[in-house]
Coordinates of C-alpha atoms and ligand atoms in Angstrom, one line a residue:
X1 CA -34.3 16.3 2.3
X2 CA -37.8 15.9 3.5
X3 CA -39.2 17.3 0.3
X4 CA -40.7 14.9 -2.1
X5 CA -39.7 16.6 -5.3
X6 CA -36.1 18.0 -5.4
X7 CA -34.4 20.6 -7.4
X8 CA -31.0 19.4 -8.0
X9 CA -27.6 21.0 -9.0
X10 CA -25.1 18.6 -10.5
X11 CA -21.5 19.7 -10.3
X12 CA -19.2 18.7 -13.2
X13 CA -19.4 18.8 -16.9
X14 CA -18.5 15.4 -18.5
X15 CA -20.1 12.3 -19.8
X16 CA -20.4 11.0 -16.3
X17 CA -22.5 14.1 -15.3
X18 CA -24.6 13.8 -18.3
X19 CA -25.4 10.1 -17.5
X20 CA -26.2 11.1 -13.9
X21 CA -28.5 13.9 -15.1
X22 CA -30.2 11.6 -17.4
X23 CA -30.9 9.0 -14.7
X24 CA -32.0 11.7 -12.2
X25 CA -34.5 12.9 -14.9
X26 CA -36.2 9.5 -14.8
X27 CA -37.1 9.8 -11.1
X28 CA -40.7 11.0 -10.3
X29 CA -39.0 12.9 -7.5
X30 CA -36.9 15.1 -9.8
X31 CA -37.8 18.7 -10.0
X32 CA -35.7 21.3 -11.8
X33 CA -32.2 20.2 -13.0
X34 CA -29.2 22.4 -12.9
X35 CA -25.6 21.8 -13.8
X36 CA -22.4 23.7 -13.5
X37 CA -20.4 24.0 -15.7
X38 CA -22.2 21.3 -17.8
X39 CA -21.6 21.0 -21.5
X40 CA -23.4 21.3 -24.8
X41 CA -25.5 18.0 -24.5
X42 CA -26.2 18.7 -20.8
X43 CA -27.6 22.1 -21.6
X44 CA -30.4 20.2 -23.3
X45 CA -31.4 18.4 -20.2
X46 CA -30.5 20.9 -17.4
X47 CA -29.9 24.6 -17.1
X48 CA -26.2 25.2 -17.1
X49 CA -24.1 27.8 -15.4
X50 CA -20.5 28.9 -15.7
X51 CA -19.2 28.3 -12.2
X52 CA -16.2 25.9 -12.4
X53 CA -16.6 22.6 -10.7
X54 CA -13.7 23.2 -8.3
X55 CA -15.0 26.7 -7.3
X56 CA -16.3 25.7 -3.8
X57 CA -17.5 29.2 -2.7
X58 CA -18.9 29.8 -6.2
X59 CA -20.9 26.6 -6.1
X60 CA -22.2 27.3 -2.6
X61 CA -23.4 30.7 -3.8
X62 CA -24.9 29.3 -6.9
X63 CA -26.8 26.6 -4.9
X64 CA -28.3 29.3 -2.6
X65 CA -29.2 31.6 -5.6
X66 CA -31.1 28.9 -7.3
X67 CA -32.4 27.4 -4.1
X68 CA -31.2 23.9 -5.0
X69 CA -32.6 21.2 -2.6
X70 CA -29.6 19.0 -3.3
X71 CA -26.1 19.4 -4.8
X72 CA -24.6 16.2 -6.3
X73 CA -20.9 16.7 -6.4
X74 CA -19.4 14.3 -9.1
X75 CA -15.8 15.0 -9.8
X76 CA -12.8 14.1 -7.5
X77 CA -11.2 17.5 -7.1
X78 CA -14.0 19.4 -5.3
X79 CA -14.7 16.2 -3.2
X80 CA -11.1 16.0 -2.1
X81 CA -11.0 19.7 -1.5
X82 CA -14.0 19.6 0.8
X83 CA -16.9 20.9 -1.3
X84 CA -19.5 18.7 0.5
X85 CA -18.3 19.9 3.9
X86 CA -18.6 23.6 2.9
X87 CA -22.1 23.1 1.3
X88 CA -23.2 21.2 4.5
X89 CA -21.8 23.9 6.8
X90 CA -23.9 26.4 4.8
X91 CA -27.1 24.4 5.3
X92 CA -27.2 23.0 1.8
X93 CA -27.9 19.2 1.4
X94 CA -25.2 17.5 -0.7
X95 CA -24.4 14.1 -2.1
X96 CA -20.8 12.9 -2.0
X97 CA -18.2 12.2 0.7
X98 CA -16.8 14.6 3.0
X99 CA -13.2 15.6 2.6
X100 CA -12.0 13.3 5.4
X101 CA -13.5 10.3 3.6
X102 CA -12.6 11.5 0.0
X103 CA -8.9 11.2 1.0
X104 CA -9.3 7.5 0.2
X105 CA -8.7 8.8 -3.4
X106 CA -6.9 12.1 -2.6
X107 CA -4.0 10.3 -1.0
X108 CA -2.5 7.0 -2.2
X109 CA -0.4 6.9 0.9
X110 CA -3.5 7.1 3.0
X111 CA -5.3 4.3 1.0
X112 CA -2.3 2.0 1.0
X113 CA -1.8 2.4 4.7
X114 CA -5.6 1.8 5.3
X115 CA -5.5 -1.4 3.3
X116 CA -2.3 -2.7 5.0
X117 CA -3.8 -2.0 8.5
X118 CA -7.1 -3.7 7.7
X119 CA -5.7 -6.6 5.6
X120 CA -7.5 -5.6 2.5
X121 CA -5.7 -7.3 -0.5
X122 CA -3.5 -4.9 -2.5
X123 CA 0.1 -4.7 -4.0
X124 CA 2.9 -4.7 -1.6
X125 CA 4.3 -1.2 -1.3
X126 CA 6.8 1.3 0.3
X127 CA 6.2 5.1 0.8
X128 CA 9.1 7.7 0.1
X129 CA 9.3 11.4 0.6
X130 CA 12.9 11.4 -0.4
X131 CA 13.9 10.8 -4.2
X132 CA 17.2 9.2 -3.5
X133 CA 15.8 6.8 -0.9
X134 CA 13.0 5.9 -3.3
X135 CA 15.6 5.2 -6.0
X136 CA 17.9 3.2 -3.8
X137 CA 14.9 1.0 -2.8
X138 CA 14.0 0.4 -6.4
X139 CA 17.7 -0.5 -7.3
X140 CA 18.0 -2.7 -4.3
X141 CA 14.8 -4.5 -5.1
X142 CA 15.7 -4.9 -8.7
X143 CA 12.3 -6.0 -9.9
X144 CA 10.8 -4.5 -12.9
X145 CA 8.4 -3.2 -14.0
X146 CA 8.5 -1.0 -11.0
X147 CA 5.2 0.8 -10.3
X148 CA 5.6 4.5 -9.1
X149 CA 2.6 6.5 -7.9
X150 CA 2.3 10.1 -7.0
X151 CA 0.6 10.4 -3.7
X152 CA -2.1 12.9 -4.7
X153 CA -4.5 13.5 -7.4
X154 CA -2.9 13.8 -10.9
X155 CA -5.8 13.8 -13.4
X156 CA -5.6 10.0 -13.5
X157 CA -2.0 10.2 -14.8
X158 CA -0.1 9.8 -11.6
X159 CA 0.9 6.2 -12.1
X160 CA 4.2 5.3 -13.9
X161 CA 5.2 1.9 -14.9
X162 CA 8.9 1.7 -15.3
X163 CA 10.6 -1.2 -17.2
X164 CA 14.1 -0.5 -15.9
X165 CA 16.2 1.6 -13.6
X166 CA 16.7 4.3 -16.1
X167 CA 13.0 4.9 -16.5
X168 CA 12.5 4.7 -12.8
X169 CA 15.0 7.4 -12.3
X170 CA 13.4 9.6 -14.9
X171 CA 9.9 9.0 -13.2
X172 CA 11.1 9.8 -9.7
X173 CA 12.8 13.0 -11.0
X174 CA 9.6 14.1 -12.9
X175 CA 7.2 13.4 -10.0
X176 CA 9.3 14.4 -7.0
X177 CA 11.8 17.1 -8.3
X178 CA 10.2 18.6 -11.4
X179 CA 6.8 18.2 -9.7
X180 CA 4.9 17.5 -12.9
X181 CA 1.8 16.8 -10.7
X182 CA 2.5 19.6 -8.3
X183 CA 2.3 19.0 -4.7
X184 CA 0.7 15.6 -5.4
X185 CA 4.4 14.5 -6.1
X186 CA 5.7 15.3 -2.6
X187 CA 5.5 11.6 -1.7
X188 CA 5.4 8.5 -3.8
X189 CA 4.3 5.0 -3.4
X190 CA 6.5 2.4 -5.0
X191 CA 4.6 -0.9 -5.4
X192 CA 4.7 -4.3 -6.7
X193 CA 3.6 -4.9 -10.4
X194 CA 0.4 -6.9 -10.6
X195 CA -1.1 -8.8 -13.5
X196 CA -4.6 -9.8 -14.5
X197 CA -7.8 -8.4 -15.9
X198 CA -9.0 -5.1 -14.3
X199 CA -12.5 -4.6 -13.1
X200 CA -14.2 -1.4 -12.1
X201 CA -16.9 -1.8 -9.3
X202 CA -18.8 1.2 -8.2
X203 CA -20.7 1.0 -5.0
X204 CA -23.4 2.9 -3.1
X205 CA -22.6 3.2 0.6
X206 CA -24.0 5.2 3.6
X207 CA -20.9 4.3 5.6
X208 CA -22.4 1.2 7.1
X209 CA -24.2 -0.7 4.3
X210 CA -22.6 -1.2 0.9
X211 CA -24.4 -2.1 -2.3
X212 CA -22.0 -2.9 -5.3
X213 CA -23.3 -1.7 -8.5
X214 CA -23.2 -3.7 -11.7
X215 CA -19.5 -4.2 -12.7
X216 CA -17.8 -2.5 -15.6
X217 CA -14.6 -2.6 -17.7
X218 CA -12.9 0.5 -18.8
X219 CA -10.5 0.7 -21.9
X220 CA -7.9 3.2 -20.9
X221 CA -5.4 3.2 -23.7
X222 CA -6.0 5.4 -26.7
X223 CA -5.6 3.0 -29.6
X224 CA -6.9 -0.5 -30.4
X225 CA -5.2 -3.5 -28.9
X226 CA -4.5 -1.4 -25.7
X227 CA -1.7 0.5 -27.4
X228 CA -0.7 4.0 -26.9
X229 CA -0.9 6.3 -24.0
X230 CA -3.5 6.2 -21.1
X231 CA -6.6 8.4 -21.4
X232 CA -9.5 9.1 -19.1
X233 CA -11.2 6.1 -20.8
X234 CA -12.0 5.3 -24.3
X235 CA -15.0 3.1 -23.8
X236 CA -16.7 0.8 -21.2
X237 CA -18.8 -2.3 -21.1
X238 CA -21.1 -3.6 -18.3
X239 CA -21.1 -6.2 -16.9
X240 CA -17.4 -7.1 -17.0
X241 CA -17.1 -10.6 -18.3
X242 CA -14.3 -11.4 -16.0
X243 CA -16.3 -10.6 -12.8
X244 CA -18.3 -13.8 -12.0
X245 CA -20.5 -14.3 -8.9
X246 CA -17.7 -16.1 -6.9
X247 CA -15.3 -13.1 -7.5
X248 CA -18.1 -10.7 -6.4
X249 CA -18.7 -12.7 -3.2
X250 CA -15.0 -12.8 -2.5
X251 CA -14.6 -9.0 -3.0
X252 CA -17.7 -8.3 -0.9
X253 CA -16.3 -10.2 2.1
X254 CA -12.6 -9.3 1.7
X255 CA -12.6 -5.9 0.1
X256 CA -15.9 -4.0 0.0
X257 CA -17.2 -4.6 3.5
X258 CA -13.8 -4.3 5.1
X259 CA -13.1 -1.0 3.4
X260 CA -16.2 0.7 4.6
X261 CA -15.7 -0.8 8.0
X262 CA -12.1 0.5 8.1
X263 CA -13.2 3.9 7.1
X264 CA -15.8 3.9 9.9
X265 CA -13.2 2.7 12.5
X266 CA -10.9 5.5 11.4
X267 CA -13.7 8.0 12.1
X268 CA -14.0 8.8 8.4
X269 CA -17.4 7.2 7.4
X270 CA -17.8 7.1 3.6
X271 CA -21.2 8.2 2.2
X272 CA -21.6 8.4 -1.5
X273 CA -20.3 6.4 -4.4
X274 CA -17.1 4.4 -3.7
X275 CA -15.2 3.1 -6.7
X276 CA -13.1 0.0 -6.4
X277 CA -10.5 -0.3 -9.2
X278 CA -9.6 -4.1 -8.9
X279 CA -7.2 -6.4 -10.6
X280 CA -8.0 -10.1 -10.7
X281 CA -4.5 -11.5 -10.0
X282 CA -3.5 -15.1 -10.0
X283 CA -3.4 -14.7 -6.2
X284 CA -7.0 -13.4 -6.1
X285 CA -8.6 -9.9 -6.5
X286 CA -6.6 -7.0 -5.3
X287 CA -7.3 -3.3 -5.0
X288 CA -5.4 -1.1 -7.5
X289 CA -7.0 2.1 -6.5
X290 CA -10.0 3.7 -4.7
X291 CA -12.0 6.6 -6.2
X292 CA -14.3 8.7 -4.0
X293 CA -16.8 9.1 -6.7
X294 CA -18.5 7.7 -9.8
X295 CA -16.1 6.7 -12.6
X296 CA -16.0 8.2 -16.1
X297 CA -16.9 6.5 -18.4
X298 CA -17.9 3.6 -16.2
X299 CA -21.1 5.6 -15.1
X300 CA -22.3 5.8 -18.7
X301 CA -22.7 2.0 -18.8
X302 CA -23.6 1.3 -15.2
X303 CA -26.4 3.9 -14.5
X304 CA -28.5 3.0 -17.6
X305 CA -28.8 -0.5 -16.0
X306 CA -30.1 0.9 -12.7
X307 CA -33.8 0.1 -12.2
X308 CA -34.2 1.7 -8.7
X309 CA -35.0 5.4 -8.4
X310 CA -31.6 7.2 -8.0
X311 CA -33.1 9.9 -5.8
X312 CA -34.4 7.2 -3.4
X313 CA -30.9 5.8 -3.2
X314 CA -29.4 9.3 -2.5
X315 CA -31.9 10.0 0.1
X316 CA -31.3 6.6 1.8
X317 CA -27.6 7.3 1.8
X318 CA -27.9 10.7 3.2
X319 CA -30.2 9.5 5.9
X320 CA -28.0 6.5 6.6
X321 CA -30.9 4.0 6.0
X322 CA -29.5 2.3 2.9
X323 CA -30.2 -1.1 4.5
X324 CA -33.9 -0.3 4.3
X325 CA -34.0 -0.3 0.4
X326 CA -33.0 -2.7 -2.3
X327 CA -31.2 -1.7 -5.4
X328 CA -32.2 -3.5 -8.6
X329 CA -30.4 -3.9 -11.9
X330 CA -31.6 -4.9 -15.3
X331 CA -30.0 -8.0 -17.0
X332 CA -29.3 -6.0 -20.1
X333 CA -25.7 -5.3 -21.1
X334 CA -24.5 -1.8 -21.8
X335 CA -21.6 -0.6 -24.0
X336 CA -20.2 2.9 -24.4
X337 CA -17.8 4.0 -27.2
X338 CA -16.1 7.2 -26.7
X339 CA -15.6 9.5 -29.8
X340 CA -12.6 11.6 -29.0
X341 CA -10.9 14.5 -30.8
X342 CA -8.0 13.4 -33.0
X343 CA -4.7 13.9 -31.1
X344 CA -6.2 13.3 -27.7
X345 CA -4.8 12.7 -25.0
X346 CA -2.2 15.1 -26.5
X347 CA -3.1 18.3 -28.4
X348 CA -6.3 18.5 -30.5
X349 CA -8.6 21.0 -32.2
X350 CA -11.8 22.4 -30.7
X351 CA -14.9 24.0 -32.2
X352 CA -15.4 21.4 -35.0
X353 CA -19.0 20.9 -36.0
X354 CA -20.6 17.6 -35.0
X355 CA -22.9 16.1 -37.5
X356 CA -25.5 13.4 -37.1
X357 CA -27.2 14.4 -33.8
X358 CA -30.7 15.7 -33.4
X359 CA -31.4 19.1 -31.8
X360 CA -31.2 17.6 -28.4
X361 CA -27.8 16.2 -29.2
X362 CA -29.2 12.6 -29.3
X363 CA -29.6 9.9 -31.8
X364 CA -32.5 7.3 -32.0
X365 CA -31.4 3.9 -30.7
X366 CA -28.7 5.1 -28.5
X367 CA -27.9 7.3 -25.5
X368 CA -25.4 10.0 -26.3
X369 CA -23.7 11.2 -23.2
X370 CA -21.8 14.4 -24.0
X371 CA -18.4 15.1 -22.6
X372 CA -16.5 17.7 -24.5
X373 CA -19.2 19.6 -26.5
X374 CA -20.6 23.1 -26.9
X375 CA -24.1 24.0 -28.0
X376 CA -24.9 26.9 -30.2
X377 CA -28.1 27.7 -31.9
X378 CA -29.3 24.2 -32.6
X379 CA -25.8 22.9 -33.4
X380 CA -23.1 21.0 -31.4
X381 CA -19.4 21.6 -31.6
X382 CA -16.3 19.7 -30.2
X383 CA -15.0 21.4 -27.0
X384 CA -12.7 18.8 -25.3
X385 CA -10.6 15.6 -25.7
X386 CA -13.3 13.2 -25.1
X387 CA -16.3 14.4 -27.1
X388 CA -19.1 11.9 -26.9
X389 CA -19.9 8.6 -25.1
X390 CA -22.0 6.8 -27.6
X391 CA -23.9 4.2 -25.5
X392 CA -26.4 1.5 -26.1
X393 CA -28.2 -1.1 -24.0
X394 CA -29.4 -4.5 -25.3
X395 CA -30.1 -8.0 -24.0
X396 CA -26.6 -9.1 -24.7
X397 CA -23.1 -7.5 -24.8
X398 CA -22.7 -8.2 -28.5
X399 CA -25.9 -6.5 -29.4
X400 CA -25.2 -3.6 -27.1
X401 CA -21.8 -3.1 -28.9
X402 CA -23.4 -3.5 -32.3
X403 CA -25.8 -0.9 -31.5
X404 CA -23.3 1.6 -30.1
X405 CA -21.1 1.1 -33.2
X406 CA -24.0 1.6 -35.5
X407 CA -24.7 4.9 -33.9
X408 CA -21.0 5.9 -34.0
X409 CA -21.0 5.4 -37.7
X410 CA -23.9 7.9 -38.1
X411 CA -22.0 10.7 -36.1
X412 CA -19.0 12.6 -37.5
X413 CA -16.7 15.5 -36.9
X414 CA -13.3 16.3 -38.4
X415 CA -10.5 14.3 -36.9
X416 CA -12.8 12.0 -34.9
X417 CA -11.0 9.1 -33.3
X418 CA -12.5 6.1 -31.5
X419 CA -11.4 2.6 -30.7
X420 CA -12.9 -0.1 -32.8
X421 CA -12.3 -2.9 -30.3
X422 CA -14.3 -1.9 -27.2
X423 CA -15.6 -5.0 -25.5
X424 CA -13.7 -7.2 -28.0
X425 CA -10.8 -9.5 -27.0
X426 CA -11.6 -8.9 -23.3
X427 CA -11.0 -12.6 -22.8
X428 CA -7.4 -12.2 -23.7
X429 CA -6.5 -10.0 -20.8
Ligands
AMP501 P1 -4.6 4.0 -11.2 O1 -4.5 5.5 -11.6 O2 -4.1 3.7 -9.8 O3 -5.9 3.3 -11.5 O4 -3.5 3.4 -12.2 C1 -3.7 3.5 -13.7 C2 -3.4 2.2 -14.2 O5 -2.0 1.7 -14.0 C3 -4.3 1.0 -13.8 O6 -5.5 1.1 -14.3 C4 -3.5 -0.2 -14.1 O7 -3.6 -0.6 -15.3 C5 -2.0 0.3 -13.9 N1 -1.5 0.0 -12.6 C6 -1.7 0.6 -11.4 N2 -1.2 -0.1 -10.3 C7 -0.6 -1.2 -10.9 C8 0.1 -2.2 -10.3 N3 0.5 -2.3 -9.0 N4 0.5 -3.2 -11.1 C9 0.2 -3.3 -12.4 N5 -0.5 -2.1 -13.0 C10 -0.9 -1.2 -12.3
LIG502 N1 -12.5 5.5 -15.5 C1 -11.7 5.6 -14.3 C2 -12.0 6.8 -13.5 O1 -13.1 7.4 -13.6 O2 -11.1 7.2 -12.8

């Protein structure tokens, strides 16, 4: 990537990818922007194509056809399946970890064993590939809730918290025998139930140096008061009010640095964005999960706070000279309220007209990151479960939240659902 100005193809099509594209656009080194498959809002910022995000050979062919200087692979599936490896083999520069590093998200068994081997704090666990052995262990242990996790990727739904043996039995059956998550359920991790506030920390790393980004808090449940089923995320705030400097320092020394060192020692250097899902337990911070990519909707509140040129950071990561640059953040807070289709994460309608946005799908005073939208002749229509991430930045969290909610009030579509308590009551958890 010796060129100064880069034409970039972003792979993916959600709010995270829209936030990435918006940030890339701010760079003086940003040339043409492409996205596949993108969405309605992204199509106002980048030229979109209809190659699916997990179509590895299709993306490689597209990158060649449009002569992209860099492919930014954002979602977990193509990373875990080795899209970056294929692109690099074909001589196309890519941003994201190779498959042998992306396994840190792709296999919970891998990540748990890594943490145990390198003394990285996490919940105690056992691994099973036999359903009856898993169940007799759970019965013998007799402690509930029992946490059961499918080994592989499961659209963020592979974790089941079981209140008693009957629930555990049903969970083991559906994961390991009915295979509701497919081959991801061949093995399970059964682990200790942890308590405490959750924190998302994304980090830039070139495999040697690691720079944590501003912290964030996700709101995973669909209804106010953290009720209802888990979703991909109904809103985020940054910074996370629970994550103070002392905690950050502890995590740097005991979690972040040891993790990238462990990956290097295993011969799997991680280059890209590594996401730490942490729980601040009474015994100190512990890792709940690793993701091999930017989080969604964490990215929507973290990247707007980034002052340093994102393309400079990507270049430094690719060239393994991240230590040579510094990464700066604004002191502003950022809040994102997700407007979802009524019924999500279950069934919902699509194709409903969205009112209140300008012709670019934006609204003055906020950043509208599109997730499930479609563009047609100057109008936007719903096209997915999470529709828009209505985001605002301000000197304080309260102001950022007020601005985000002011904007939400100006946008409408039939059946729209959003949480009214994003960023509120965080002190209770
Ligand atoms: P994950 O997909 O691993 O992030 O898990 C989804 C959610 O399940 C997390 O955000 C936590 O709220 C919860 N969870 C996962 N593991 C545990 C655990 N060991 N103890 C308590 N809650 C957990
Ligand atoms: N918001 C959590 C994730 O991206 O997996």
